[in-house]
Amino acid sequence: MIKLTNIEKRYGRKKILNGVTFEADKGQITCLIGINGAGKTTILQSIMGLTPYQKGEITIDGEKLSPKMLEKITYIPDTMTLLPKMRIKDAFQFMDDFYQNWNGERAKEILEFFKLKEDERISQLSKGNTAKVNLLMGLAMEADYILMDEPFSGIDIFSREQIADVFSSHLVEDRGVIITTHEISDIEHLIDKAVLLADGAVKKEFMTEQVREEEGKSVIDVMREVYQG
Amino acid sequence: MKLFGKLVNFEFRRFLPIYIMLLAAVFLLQAAGVLYYAFMVKSEITESVMKLGIPKEQFLQDNGYVSIGNILSSFLFTLPIVIAAVTIFIYVLFIWYRDWLGKNTFIYRLLMLPVKRIQLFFSKLAAILIFVFGLIAYQVAVLPALQVILKLIIPVDYRLDLTIQGMIRSFYYLKFLLPEKFIDFVINYGFGTAFVIILFTMILIERSYRFKGVFMAVFYGIGALILVFSPYILQIIVKGYFYETELLWMQFAIAIILSAVSVFFSNHLLNRKIRV
């Protein structure tokens, strides 16, 4: 379980995260929802130790983030993090060199699923294919947890469909997924838990199926209640 | 340790294309220098000895023997060394900044590697040292080849061939970079390594605190500089009490302490303060 307890983060005088507390379980898809600037990306970066936070605690299966832990958790940012001159196969080699949990077979399987070629250079990928390669690099890790930052941002409808298919496939089965998005409609039916954020704080946290069954509301209905009063 | 080796190898390969171009430039410019010198001297020999009939002994008495040692301080020999040194210095800054400011933010990938983050620091430092030592080794290896060019153009009677050691002693920069005494070698490269470590720390301060970090980094750099030169300030206060060697050792000790503090601080920044 990834557990955030009372996380606070400031940039100068501005509070970016204000006492963020929530948990994300293994085997569940947890979606952080909020408009731009709500603190979604900062939360993921804080979990991965990519940005400092001033207060609170983050644990992964009860432990703080350590180099060893980075075999267990993988982050898929919304920006390309591979060198432009690399080919996809060079990126595979890089991952294979550094991660024990890199699954080359799975990487090739996902490559085929996305209809990409190993020889393609990172610098020549379209925005949609960049998002797919980003996703691929994360999914091919035998990690227990996957953090995804806006995987649908700025890509065409066919790429969105392909990426959305991943969420219902064996590629995320049994793993804990935290995904951020402000475009919930693509994955509303796939997520298990929603965490609604505004101004760096958690406004509401709920299990989607429970709300659907007990209150007859969709995630979007709850969002309307929370954000529009 | 295995992953550290991979990191160093990765850093090395990223700079390799530019490095190879640098090595080629060093050879080509120096070879051009040797060719220019050799043909100039040969035409002097032809003019004086062949056309004017000046005896060979007289020519050698007036002009001395032709040796590669005569041109090792020339512009075409020192220029590539200066270019290489400046390039490597720029790379000391670039080696960090390119991971943040490049088209793709590779720093994400580096910071998420399952290695202690201080290993990133040491791998970049090791890569820089490999480049420096590689360049020096290459320069030493190239000197005999350049002497061969001279041998092919200048007749043996007018030539004084040097051993590698003789060439190193005649080459001002190499004399400094490859000192005769091991202790001088340790001191020269100790100061050089300390300089790179402090510069890396300044970069990490800036990358951690951004705008505020610029001032903090400058303050850190100036502070380090004052500390390194503090023995000389002390020397003024005590009116020349210390010997020069004592001052040097004090400086060296301060540089070692500063390096250790910088590594410790960089480790803290990489683990607790750095941001992508």
Short mmCIF file of C-alpha atoms in Angstrom, two decimals, chain A residues 53-161:
data_model
loop_
_atom_site.label_atom_id
_atom_site.label_comp_id
_atom_site.label_asym_id
_atom_site.label_seq_id
_atom_site.Cartn_x
_atom_site.Cartn_y
_atom_site.Cartn_z
CA TYR A 53 8.05 18.10 0.60
CA GLN A 54 8.28 19.89 3.90
CA LYS A 55 5.94 17.92 6.14
CA GLY A 56 4.27 14.54 6.39
CA GLU A 57 5.27 11.02 5.49
CA ILE A 58 5.05 8.77 2.46
CA THR A 59 5.48 5.03 2.79
CA ILE A 60 5.36 2.20 0.29
CA ASP A 61 4.37 -1.08 1.92
CA GLY A 62 5.32 0.49 5.23
CA GLU A 63 8.79 1.63 4.13
CA LYS A 64 10.18 4.96 3.04
CA LEU A 65 11.43 5.32 -0.52
CA SER A 66 14.91 3.84 -1.01
CA PRO A 67 16.94 2.86 -4.10
CA LYS A 68 15.84 -0.76 -3.60
CA MET A 69 12.23 0.38 -3.57
CA LEU A 70 12.60 1.80 -7.09
CA GLU A 71 12.44 -1.78 -8.37
CA LYS A 72 9.01 -1.99 -6.78
CA ILE A 73 7.46 1.25 -7.96
CA THR A 74 7.58 2.87 -11.36
CA TYR A 75 6.56 6.33 -12.51
CA ILE A 76 5.27 7.23 -15.95
CA PRO A 77 5.47 11.01 -16.25
CA ASP A 78 3.64 13.03 -18.88
CA THR A 79 6.96 14.05 -20.39
CA MET A 80 9.46 11.93 -22.31
CA THR A 81 12.31 10.94 -20.04
CA LEU A 82 14.49 9.11 -22.53
CA LEU A 83 17.27 10.70 -24.53
CA PRO A 84 16.11 11.93 -27.96
CA LYS A 85 18.90 10.16 -29.82
CA MET A 86 18.02 6.79 -28.28
CA ARG A 87 16.16 4.21 -30.31
CA ILE A 88 13.43 2.27 -28.52
CA LYS A 89 15.73 -0.76 -28.39
CA ASP A 90 18.47 1.38 -26.75
CA ALA A 91 15.93 2.41 -24.13
CA PHE A 92 15.12 -1.28 -23.54
CA GLN A 93 18.84 -1.97 -23.12
CA PHE A 94 19.19 0.94 -20.71
CA MET A 95 16.33 -0.39 -18.57
CA ASP A 96 17.69 -3.93 -18.75
CA ASP A 97 21.10 -2.69 -17.61
CA PHE A 98 19.81 -0.93 -14.53
CA TYR A 99 16.66 -2.73 -13.38
CA GLN A 100 16.50 -6.31 -12.19
CA ASN A 101 12.72 -6.15 -12.58
CA TRP A 102 12.78 -5.13 -16.24
CA ASN A 103 10.85 -7.68 -18.28
CA GLY A 104 12.16 -7.63 -21.85
CA GLU A 105 9.56 -10.12 -23.06
CA ARG A 106 6.76 -8.00 -21.74
CA ALA A 107 8.32 -4.89 -23.28
CA LYS A 108 8.25 -6.55 -26.70
CA GLU A 109 4.67 -7.70 -26.14
CA ILE A 110 3.56 -4.13 -25.35
CA LEU A 111 5.59 -2.82 -28.28
CA GLU A 112 3.59 -5.10 -30.57
CA PHE A 113 0.34 -4.16 -28.87
CA PHE A 114 1.03 -0.48 -29.57
CA LYS A 115 2.28 -1.30 -33.09
CA LEU A 116 5.63 0.40 -32.49
CA LYS A 117 9.03 -0.59 -33.89
CA GLU A 118 12.23 -1.15 -31.91
CA ASP A 119 14.32 0.89 -34.35
CA GLU A 120 12.26 4.06 -34.01
CA ARG A 121 14.15 6.99 -32.56
CA ILE A 122 12.65 8.68 -29.52
CA SER A 123 13.08 12.11 -31.13
CA GLN A 124 10.97 11.05 -34.12
CA LEU A 125 7.96 9.77 -32.19
CA SER A 126 4.62 11.53 -32.47
CA LYS A 127 2.96 12.80 -29.28
CA GLY A 128 0.70 9.75 -29.15
CA ASN A 129 3.57 7.34 -29.66
CA THR A 130 5.64 9.20 -27.07
CA ALA A 131 2.86 8.60 -24.56
CA LYS A 132 2.76 4.93 -25.55
CA VAL A 133 6.54 4.51 -25.16
CA ASN A 134 6.35 6.22 -21.77
CA LEU A 135 3.63 3.81 -20.76
CA LEU A 136 5.56 0.88 -22.14
CA MET A 137 8.68 1.76 -20.11
CA GLY A 138 6.62 1.69 -16.94
CA LEU A 139 4.44 -1.32 -17.70
CA ALA A 140 7.35 -3.54 -18.71
CA MET A 141 8.73 -3.28 -15.19
CA GLU A 142 7.69 -6.07 -12.84
CA ALA A 143 6.74 -3.38 -10.35
CA ASP A 144 4.07 -3.66 -7.68
CA TYR A 145 2.98 -0.07 -8.14
CA ILE A 146 2.66 2.11 -11.21
CA LEU A 147 2.19 5.86 -11.06
CA MET A 148 0.87 7.46 -14.26
CA ASP A 149 0.70 11.16 -14.83
CA GLU A 150 -1.91 12.29 -17.37
CA PRO A 151 -1.45 9.38 -19.80
CA PHE A 152 -4.21 10.76 -22.05
CA SER A 153 -2.97 14.31 -22.22
CA GLY A 154 -2.95 15.80 -25.72
CA ILE A 155 -3.16 12.58 -27.73
CA ASP A 156 -5.51 11.44 -30.47
CA ILE A 157 -8.63 9.35 -29.84
CA PHE A 158 -7.19 6.09 -31.24
CA SER A 159 -4.12 6.32 -29.02
CA ARG A 160 -6.40 7.09 -26.07
CA GLU A 161 -8.43 3.98 -26.78
#
